[in-house]
Amino acid sequence: HKQPSGLTLDRQLMPEYMRKKGYATHIIGKWHLGFCKEEYLPTNRGFDTHYGYWGGSEDYYTKWYRHGYDFRDQMELDLGANNTYSEDLYEKRFVQVLDDHIANKSDTPFFIFMSHQAVHTPLGPPAEYENIYADIEDEARRKFLGTATNFDEKVGIMVQNLKERGLYENTVIVFLSDNGGNPIIGGGGNNWPLRGFKGTIWDGGVRTPGFVHSPLLNTTGRVTNDLYHISDWVPTFYHLAGATEQEIKAENFSGINQWPALVDETVTELRTEVVINIDDDKGTTFGALRQGNYKYVKNPGPWVGWVEPPEGKPENNVTRKEVKSAETRSDEGVISIVHLYDLSTDPEERNDIKSELPHLVELMDNRMEELKLDMMPADNVDEVDGGNAGGIWNTGWC
């Protein structure tokens, strides 16, 4: 909320590409890509409408974060949202967007980004949903599960609203997340049996649940183990909006159009590499790289293991004590510099095979250093005062 910065203005965003193809574009919920000046705001980055909050988190009811109120209907402050559960507001606005579209723009396709607040902290689900899990003693876990259950219900209601209005048959629904669960500091999330959590490069931090649902798919109910990256959705949606292969190629996207693999199960492995993260600290490389089934981890920092769900785990899983003894650590708690895992046989990242495949370690390390040369400099500026004026988060302070 207090960083005088935002997502770089020299790149087009997904809604801008959809607009090129005649789409109406809407965002409902969280923005979190900068608001210190109007140029950063969603309605100046390709969205026709925005209903929600500009920052990264807030109370689900009071819309309060760090001594300030943050909720907007377009550019206008919406104090009427106070004391109503955010996901209820988003459900209502979703219906309004659909009805307005039918009434005024029925000949225009639409793109809606439902940027749900759930299941981000600070958790505070309606009591009736938390009470479903009254037998779970851990408060954060209980609140998380209640929030997730309410969220799941909201997704179902949205689909039903599309069906009732005759909009479902020609719609593609993509469900995804930006990181793994957060099991610490009241987060209530859990990624068991995967290793790690939100903010780490282990698969528990970066491998997230997702699905694509549409009558336009030729086959349904199938699971793919192919690689997908969040950046793939821009060229994929651009393709669905009518862009030609030449138009997509001309944009030089870092993502890949995955639609051919989604509609034809014989098309596989369109993506063979995923950069999980690359960072640099005074010449030392940190990060992780995925190539096919292999994952290379370099300088991951303090030891991070496997966090059991508070409500218990399947009997056939190893205990946390057994997990901790399965890998050698230094006295400082920092694991060895590099690791290599075959995720096809070891999705929980327990068996380091770097000594068995030293040639692959060398190749992937060289690739990571090569990719580091193309890194954009980090825009991680210090926080300043100015955005919170009289208890209201505002724009126009940078």
Short mmCIF file of C-alpha atoms in Angstrom, two decimals:
data_model
loop_
_atom_site.label_atom_id
_atom_site.label_comp_id
_atom_site.label_asym_id
_atom_site.label_seq_id
_atom_site.Cartn_x
_atom_site.Cartn_y
_atom_site.Cartn_z
CA HIS A 1 0.00 0.00 0.00
CA LYS A 2 2.85 2.40 0.71
CA GLN A 3 5.26 1.69 -2.14
CA PRO A 4 5.37 4.58 -4.68
CA SER A 5 5.45 2.19 -7.62
CA GLY A 6 3.34 -0.12 -9.79
CA LEU A 7 3.45 -2.61 -12.63
CA THR A 8 5.60 -1.18 -15.41
CA LEU A 9 3.63 0.97 -17.85
CA ASP A 10 5.66 -0.04 -20.90
CA ARG A 11 3.90 -3.42 -21.26
CA GLN A 12 0.36 -4.22 -22.34
CA LEU A 13 -1.77 -6.35 -20.04
CA MET A 14 -4.21 -9.14 -20.86
CA PRO A 15 -7.35 -6.94 -20.90
CA GLU A 16 -5.67 -4.61 -23.40
CA TYR A 17 -5.15 -7.52 -25.78
CA MET A 18 -8.76 -8.60 -25.29
CA ARG A 19 -9.92 -5.07 -26.04
CA LYS A 20 -8.06 -5.20 -29.34
CA LYS A 21 -10.40 -8.01 -30.33
CA GLY A 22 -13.54 -6.14 -29.33
CA TYR A 23 -14.04 -7.55 -25.85
CA ALA A 24 -15.66 -5.74 -22.94
CA THR A 25 -13.31 -6.16 -19.97
CA HIS A 26 -14.06 -6.20 -16.25
CA ILE A 27 -12.17 -6.85 -13.02
CA ILE A 28 -13.92 -7.64 -9.76
CA GLY A 29 -11.88 -7.81 -6.55
CA LYS A 30 -8.21 -7.33 -5.81
CA TRP A 31 -5.86 -5.22 -7.95
CA HIS A 32 -2.48 -5.01 -6.11
CA LEU A 33 -0.49 -3.74 -9.11
CA GLY A 34 0.00 -0.18 -7.96
CA PHE A 35 -2.22 2.81 -7.26
CA CYS A 36 0.07 5.69 -6.30
CA LYS A 37 -0.85 7.42 -9.58
CA GLU A 38 -3.87 7.06 -11.83
CA GLU A 39 -1.89 5.56 -14.69
CA TYR A 40 -1.41 2.41 -12.60
CA LEU A 41 -5.10 1.87 -11.89
CA PRO A 42 -7.02 -1.01 -13.52
CA THR A 43 -9.31 1.22 -15.58
CA ASN A 44 -6.19 2.73 -17.14
CA ARG A 45 -4.64 -0.70 -17.82
CA GLY A 46 -7.28 -2.15 -20.11
CA PHE A 47 -10.30 -2.78 -17.90
CA ASP A 48 -13.59 -1.03 -18.65
CA THR A 49 -14.74 -1.44 -15.05
CA HIS A 50 -13.27 -2.24 -11.64
CA TYR A 51 -15.12 -3.03 -8.43
CA GLY A 52 -12.99 -3.88 -5.42
CA TYR A 53 -9.80 -2.76 -3.74
CA TRP A 54 -6.49 -1.38 -4.97
CA GLY A 55 -4.10 -2.90 -2.44
CA GLY A 56 -2.94 -6.40 -1.57
CA SER A 57 -5.09 -7.34 1.41
CA GLU A 58 -7.72 -5.99 3.77
CA ASP A 59 -10.43 -7.00 6.19
CA TYR A 60 -13.26 -8.85 4.40
CA TYR A 61 -15.90 -6.77 6.20
CA THR A 62 -14.48 -3.36 7.13
CA LYS A 63 -12.29 -2.99 3.98
CA TRP A 64 -9.63 -1.66 6.35
CA TYR A 65 -5.87 -2.11 5.98
CA ARG A 66 -3.09 -0.32 7.83
CA HIS A 67 -5.31 2.44 9.20
CA GLY A 68 -7.08 3.13 5.91
CA TYR A 69 -10.24 2.20 3.96
CA ASP A 70 -9.75 0.68 0.51
CA PHE A 71 -12.77 -0.13 -1.66
CA ARG A 72 -13.80 1.42 -4.99
CA ASP A 73 -16.53 1.28 -7.57
CA GLN A 74 -14.59 2.44 -10.60
CA MET A 75 -12.67 5.46 -9.24
CA GLU A 76 -15.31 6.34 -6.67
CA LEU A 77 -14.87 5.49 -3.02
CA ASP A 78 -17.58 3.00 -1.98
CA LEU A 79 -18.23 3.40 1.73
CA GLY A 80 -21.41 1.39 1.34
CA ALA A 81 -19.30 -1.77 1.05
CA ASN A 82 -18.35 -1.48 4.71
CA ASN A 83 -19.63 -4.30 6.94
CA THR A 84 -20.60 -6.60 4.04
CA TYR A 85 -18.53 -9.73 3.36
CA SER A 86 -16.45 -9.03 0.26
CA GLU A 87 -17.26 -12.26 -1.55
CA ASP A 88 -20.99 -11.49 -1.23
CA LEU A 89 -20.36 -8.11 -2.86
CA TYR A 90 -18.38 -9.72 -5.68
CA GLU A 91 -21.13 -12.25 -6.35
CA LYS A 92 -23.69 -9.47 -6.65
CA ARG A 93 -21.47 -7.36 -8.92
CA PHE A 94 -20.76 -10.36 -11.17
CA VAL A 95 -24.51 -10.72 -11.76
CA GLN A 96 -24.82 -6.98 -12.43
CA VAL A 97 -22.03 -7.13 -15.01
CA LEU A 98 -23.74 -10.03 -16.80
CA ASP A 99 -27.15 -8.34 -16.79
CA ASP A 100 -25.71 -5.04 -18.01
CA HIS A 101 -23.87 -6.89 -20.75
CA ILE A 102 -27.05 -8.61 -21.94
CA ALA A 103 -29.02 -5.35 -21.86
CA ASN A 104 -26.47 -3.08 -23.52
CA LYS A 105 -23.69 -5.08 -25.19
CA SER A 106 -25.18 -8.43 -26.12
CA ASP A 107 -23.33 -8.45 -29.45
CA THR A 108 -19.96 -7.95 -27.72
CA PRO A 109 -17.87 -10.73 -26.15
CA PHE A 110 -16.70 -10.20 -22.58
CA PHE A 111 -13.71 -10.99 -20.38
CA ILE A 112 -14.17 -10.96 -16.61
CA PHE A 113 -11.23 -11.27 -14.21
CA MET A 114 -12.67 -12.46 -10.91
CA SER A 115 -9.79 -11.53 -8.61
CA HIS A 116 -11.23 -13.08 -5.47
CA GLN A 117 -10.12 -11.96 -2.04
CA ALA A 118 -10.59 -15.49 -0.72
CA VAL A 119 -8.55 -17.21 0.65
CA HIS A 120 -6.08 -14.43 1.49
CA THR A 121 -5.46 -13.23 5.02
CA PRO A 122 -6.81 -11.74 7.23
CA LEU A 123 -9.25 -14.63 7.28
CA GLY A 124 -12.78 -13.94 8.49
CA PRO A 125 -15.44 -16.18 6.93
CA PRO A 126 -19.12 -15.90 7.81
CA ALA A 127 -19.71 -17.78 11.07
CA GLU A 128 -21.93 -20.43 9.48
CA TYR A 129 -19.06 -21.52 7.23
CA GLU A 130 -16.44 -21.57 9.97
CA ASN A 131 -18.83 -23.59 12.14
CA ILE A 132 -18.84 -26.37 9.55
CA TYR A 133 -15.34 -27.16 10.81
CA ALA A 134 -16.00 -26.69 14.52
CA ASP A 135 -14.19 -29.96 15.27
CA ILE A 136 -10.86 -28.47 14.09
CA GLU A 137 -9.07 -26.87 17.02
CA ASP A 138 -6.59 -24.77 15.03
CA GLU A 139 -8.36 -21.41 14.56
CA ALA A 140 -6.47 -20.33 11.43
CA ARG A 141 -7.10 -23.68 9.74
CA ARG A 142 -10.77 -23.58 10.70
CA LYS A 143 -11.16 -20.08 9.27
CA PHE A 144 -9.28 -21.03 6.11
CA LEU A 145 -11.52 -24.04 5.46
CA GLY A 146 -14.64 -21.96 6.10
CA THR A 147 -13.39 -19.28 3.70
CA ALA A 148 -12.54 -21.89 1.06
CA THR A 149 -15.94 -23.55 1.37
CA ASN A 150 -17.73 -20.23 0.92
CA PHE A 151 -15.45 -19.46 -2.04
CA ASP A 152 -16.23 -22.81 -3.64
CA GLU A 153 -19.93 -22.06 -3.29
CA LYS A 154 -19.45 -18.65 -4.96
CA VAL A 155 -17.76 -20.22 -7.97
CA GLY A 156 -20.68 -22.59 -8.38
CA ILE A 157 -23.15 -19.70 -8.17
CA MET A 158 -21.25 -17.80 -10.87
CA VAL A 159 -21.42 -20.77 -13.21
CA GLN A 160 -25.13 -21.13 -12.54
CA ASN A 161 -25.68 -17.44 -13.32
CA LEU A 162 -23.92 -17.89 -16.67
CA LYS A 163 -26.19 -20.84 -17.47
CA GLU A 164 -29.38 -19.05 -16.47
CA ARG A 165 -28.55 -16.16 -18.80
CA GLY A 166 -27.62 -18.30 -21.79
CA LEU A 167 -23.95 -17.27 -21.62
CA TYR A 168 -22.42 -20.54 -20.49
CA GLU A 169 -22.15 -22.47 -23.76
CA ASN A 170 -19.66 -20.06 -25.33
CA THR A 171 -17.63 -19.29 -22.18
CA VAL A 172 -14.25 -20.59 -21.03
CA ILE A 173 -13.73 -20.64 -17.25
CA VAL A 174 -10.18 -20.82 -15.89
CA PHE A 175 -9.56 -21.31 -12.17
CA LEU A 176 -6.05 -20.72 -10.86
CA SER A 177 -3.99 -19.35 -7.99
CA ASP A 178 -0.82 -17.29 -7.74
CA ASN A 179 0.94 -19.27 -5.00
CA GLY A 180 0.70 -22.19 -2.63
CA GLY A 181 -0.98 -22.11 0.75
CA ASN A 182 0.34 -20.15 3.72
CA PRO A 183 0.39 -22.31 6.89
CA ILE A 184 2.05 -19.70 9.10
CA ILE A 185 1.11 -16.41 10.80
CA GLY A 186 -2.62 -17.12 10.75
CA GLY A 187 -2.71 -18.16 7.09
CA GLY A 188 -4.39 -21.51 7.68
CA GLY A 189 -3.31 -22.92 4.31
CA ASN A 190 -1.60 -26.24 3.76
CA ASN A 191 0.19 -27.97 0.90
CA TRP A 192 0.80 -31.42 2.39
CA PRO A 193 2.38 -33.61 1.19
CA LEU A 194 4.23 -31.11 -1.02
CA ARG A 195 7.27 -29.37 0.37
CA GLY A 196 7.26 -25.69 1.29
CA PHE A 197 4.62 -22.97 1.25
CA LYS A 198 3.81 -19.51 -0.07
CA GLY A 199 6.95 -17.45 -0.58
CA THR A 200 9.26 -20.43 -1.19
CA ILE A 201 10.49 -22.00 -4.43
CA TRP A 202 9.56 -25.52 -3.33
CA ASP A 203 6.55 -27.06 -5.07
CA GLY A 204 4.29 -26.38 -2.09
CA GLY A 205 4.87 -22.71 -2.81
CA VAL A 206 4.50 -22.69 -6.58
CA ARG A 207 2.40 -25.68 -7.66
CA THR A 208 -1.24 -24.67 -7.37
CA PRO A 209 -4.63 -26.23 -8.09
CA GLY A 210 -6.25 -25.19 -11.32
CA PHE A 211 -8.75 -26.25 -13.94
CA VAL A 212 -10.24 -25.24 -17.26
CA HIS A 213 -13.99 -25.75 -17.71
CA SER A 214 -15.98 -25.11 -20.86
CA PRO A 215 -18.48 -26.70 -23.25
CA LEU A 216 -15.94 -25.75 -25.92
CA LEU A 217 -13.54 -28.46 -24.72
CA ASN A 218 -13.62 -31.70 -26.68
CA THR A 219 -12.83 -33.89 -23.68
CA THR A 220 -13.54 -33.37 -20.01
CA GLY A 221 -12.56 -34.93 -16.72
CA ARG A 222 -8.96 -35.44 -17.73
CA VAL A 223 -5.81 -34.54 -15.82
CA THR A 224 -2.66 -33.29 -17.51
CA ASN A 225 0.84 -33.41 -16.08
CA ASP A 226 2.21 -31.05 -18.71
CA LEU A 227 3.86 -27.82 -17.68
CA TYR A 228 1.75 -24.66 -17.57
CA HIS A 229 2.93 -21.24 -16.47
CA ILE A 230 0.78 -18.28 -15.44
CA SER A 231 2.14 -16.31 -18.41
CA ASP A 232 0.62 -18.83 -20.84
CA TRP A 233 -2.87 -17.45 -20.30
CA VAL A 234 -2.20 -14.20 -22.16
CA PRO A 235 -1.48 -15.81 -25.57
CA THR A 236 -4.06 -18.53 -24.87
CA PHE A 237 -6.86 -16.02 -24.25
CA TYR A 238 -5.63 -13.82 -27.10
CA HIS A 239 -5.98 -16.84 -29.37
CA LEU A 240 -9.50 -17.50 -28.08
CA ALA A 241 -10.36 -13.86 -28.73
CA GLY A 242 -9.51 -14.34 -32.40
CA ALA A 243 -5.82 -13.48 -32.71
CA THR A 244 -4.02 -15.26 -35.53
CA GLU A 245 -0.85 -17.25 -35.03
CA GLN A 246 1.05 -14.42 -36.71
CA GLU A 247 -0.44 -11.83 -34.35
CA ILE A 248 0.52 -13.90 -31.33
CA LYS A 249 4.03 -14.47 -32.60
CA ALA A 250 4.49 -10.76 -33.29
CA GLU A 251 3.91 -9.94 -29.61
CA ASN A 252 6.90 -12.06 -28.53
CA PHE A 253 5.05 -13.32 -25.45
CA SER A 254 7.03 -15.21 -22.83
CA GLY A 255 3.95 -17.42 -22.49
CA ILE A 256 2.71 -20.14 -24.85
CA ASN A 257 -0.73 -20.59 -26.40
CA GLN A 258 -1.89 -23.76 -24.62
CA TRP A 259 -5.32 -24.02 -26.26
CA PRO A 260 -4.25 -26.76 -28.74
CA ALA A 261 -3.30 -29.00 -25.81
CA LEU A 262 -6.48 -28.17 -23.92
CA VAL A 263 -8.80 -29.22 -26.75
CA ASP A 264 -6.73 -32.16 -28.07
CA GLU A 265 -5.29 -34.63 -25.57
CA THR A 266 -2.86 -35.93 -28.19
CA VAL A 267 -1.09 -32.56 -28.17
CA THR A 268 1.35 -32.58 -25.27
CA GLU A 269 4.42 -30.85 -23.89
CA LEU A 270 4.00 -27.50 -25.61
CA ARG A 271 6.04 -26.09 -22.74
CA THR A 272 9.27 -27.80 -21.65
CA GLU A 273 10.69 -25.22 -19.26
CA VAL A 274 9.43 -23.07 -16.38
CA VAL A 275 11.47 -20.45 -14.56
CA ILE A 276 10.21 -20.73 -11.00
CA ASN A 277 12.36 -17.88 -9.76
CA ILE A 278 15.75 -16.33 -10.36
CA ASP A 279 17.23 -13.71 -8.09
CA ASP A 280 20.66 -12.25 -7.59
CA ASP A 281 22.40 -10.96 -4.48
CA LYS A 282 25.83 -9.46 -5.11
CA GLY A 283 26.56 -11.98 -7.83
CA THR A 284 25.13 -15.05 -6.08
CA THR A 285 22.26 -16.72 -7.94
CA PHE A 286 19.16 -17.90 -6.11
CA GLY A 287 16.21 -19.70 -7.61
CA ALA A 288 14.71 -22.77 -9.22
CA LEU A 289 14.27 -24.00 -12.78
CA ARG A 290 12.01 -26.73 -14.14
CA GLN A 291 12.86 -28.61 -17.36
CA GLY A 292 10.51 -31.46 -18.14
CA ASN A 293 10.27 -33.59 -15.02
CA TYR A 294 13.48 -32.24 -13.53
CA LYS A 295 13.64 -29.39 -11.03
CA TYR A 296 16.90 -27.66 -10.23
CA VAL A 297 17.12 -25.65 -7.01
CA LYS A 298 20.00 -23.30 -6.26
CA ASN A 299 20.70 -21.54 -2.96
CA PRO A 300 17.18 -21.98 -1.54
CA GLY A 301 18.14 -20.43 1.79
CA PRO A 302 17.08 -21.66 5.24
CA TRP A 303 15.81 -25.22 5.41
CA VAL A 304 12.11 -25.58 4.58
CA GLY A 305 10.32 -28.87 4.91
CA TRP A 306 6.83 -30.35 4.94
CA VAL A 307 4.05 -28.95 7.09
CA GLU A 308 1.36 -31.36 8.21
CA PRO A 309 -2.27 -30.18 8.21
CA PRO A 310 -3.41 -29.43 11.77
CA GLU A 311 -6.41 -31.72 11.39
CA GLY A 312 -4.15 -34.69 10.70
CA LYS A 313 -2.68 -36.51 7.73
CA PRO A 314 -3.13 -39.87 5.97
CA GLU A 315 -1.65 -42.76 7.93
CA ASN A 316 0.63 -43.84 5.08
CA ASN A 317 2.57 -40.55 5.03
CA VAL A 318 5.85 -40.11 6.86
CA THR A 319 5.89 -38.00 9.98
CA ARG A 320 7.42 -34.57 10.22
CA LYS A 321 10.24 -35.98 12.35
CA GLU A 322 11.05 -38.56 9.69
CA VAL A 323 11.00 -35.90 7.00
CA LYS A 324 13.43 -33.65 8.85
CA SER A 325 15.93 -36.47 9.24
CA ALA A 326 15.74 -37.33 5.55
CA GLU A 327 17.99 -34.47 4.47
CA THR A 328 21.32 -33.23 5.75
CA ARG A 329 21.44 -29.66 7.04
CA SER A 330 24.22 -27.45 8.31
CA ASP A 331 24.29 -26.16 11.86
CA GLU A 332 22.90 -22.88 10.57
CA GLY A 333 19.86 -24.62 9.13
CA VAL A 334 20.88 -23.84 5.53
CA ILE A 335 20.67 -26.74 3.13
CA SER A 336 23.38 -27.50 0.57
CA ILE A 337 23.82 -25.12 -2.32
CA VAL A 338 22.15 -27.06 -5.16
CA HIS A 339 19.52 -29.77 -5.48
CA LEU A 340 18.04 -31.80 -8.32
CA TYR A 341 14.73 -33.65 -8.19
CA ASP A 342 12.78 -35.83 -10.62
CA LEU A 343 9.23 -34.68 -9.90
CA SER A 344 7.69 -37.49 -11.95
CA THR A 345 8.80 -39.99 -9.29
CA ASP A 346 9.43 -37.60 -6.40
CA PRO A 347 6.78 -34.84 -6.41
CA GLU A 348 7.43 -34.18 -2.71
CA GLU A 349 11.09 -33.23 -3.31
CA ARG A 350 12.55 -35.69 -0.83
CA ASN A 351 15.19 -37.48 -2.89
CA ASP A 352 18.03 -35.26 -4.12
CA ILE A 353 19.60 -36.88 -7.21
CA LYS A 354 22.26 -34.26 -8.01
CA SER A 355 25.08 -36.76 -7.40
CA GLU A 356 23.49 -39.23 -9.83
CA LEU A 357 23.12 -36.74 -12.70
CA PRO A 358 25.99 -34.24 -12.42
CA HIS A 359 25.88 -33.48 -16.15
CA LEU A 360 22.23 -32.39 -15.87
CA VAL A 361 23.08 -30.21 -12.86
CA GLU A 362 25.73 -28.48 -14.94
CA LEU A 363 23.40 -27.97 -17.90
CA MET A 364 20.58 -26.58 -15.81
CA ASP A 365 22.92 -24.35 -13.83
CA ASN A 366 24.30 -22.92 -17.07
CA ARG A 367 20.76 -22.33 -18.29
CA MET A 368 19.84 -20.54 -15.08
CA GLU A 369 22.84 -18.22 -15.42
CA GLU A 370 21.91 -17.59 -19.05
CA LEU A 371 18.35 -16.68 -18.08
CA LYS A 372 19.62 -14.39 -15.35
CA LEU A 373 21.17 -12.16 -17.99
CA ASP A 374 17.66 -11.29 -19.25
CA MET A 375 16.31 -10.41 -15.81
CA MET A 376 14.47 -7.13 -15.41
CA PRO A 377 15.83 -5.06 -12.53
CA ALA A 378 13.69 -5.38 -9.41
CA ASP A 379 11.34 -2.47 -8.70
CA ASN A 380 11.24 -3.02 -4.96
CA VAL A 381 11.24 0.55 -3.65
CA ASP A 382 11.04 1.68 -0.05
CA GLU A 383 7.69 2.55 1.47
CA VAL A 384 6.71 6.20 1.92
CA ASP A 385 3.87 8.07 3.57
CA GLY A 386 1.29 9.85 1.47
CA GLY A 387 -1.16 7.25 0.19
CA ASN A 388 -3.35 7.27 3.29
CA ALA A 389 -5.13 10.61 3.58
CA GLY A 390 -7.48 10.88 6.54
CA GLY A 391 -8.05 7.14 6.77
CA ILE A 392 -8.69 6.64 3.04
CA TRP A 393 -6.23 5.05 0.62
CA ASN A 394 -5.96 7.36 -2.40
CA THR A 395 -4.11 7.78 -5.66
CA GLY A 396 -1.96 10.71 -6.79
CA TRP A 397 0.96 10.56 -4.36
CA CYS A 398 3.89 9.52 -6.54
#
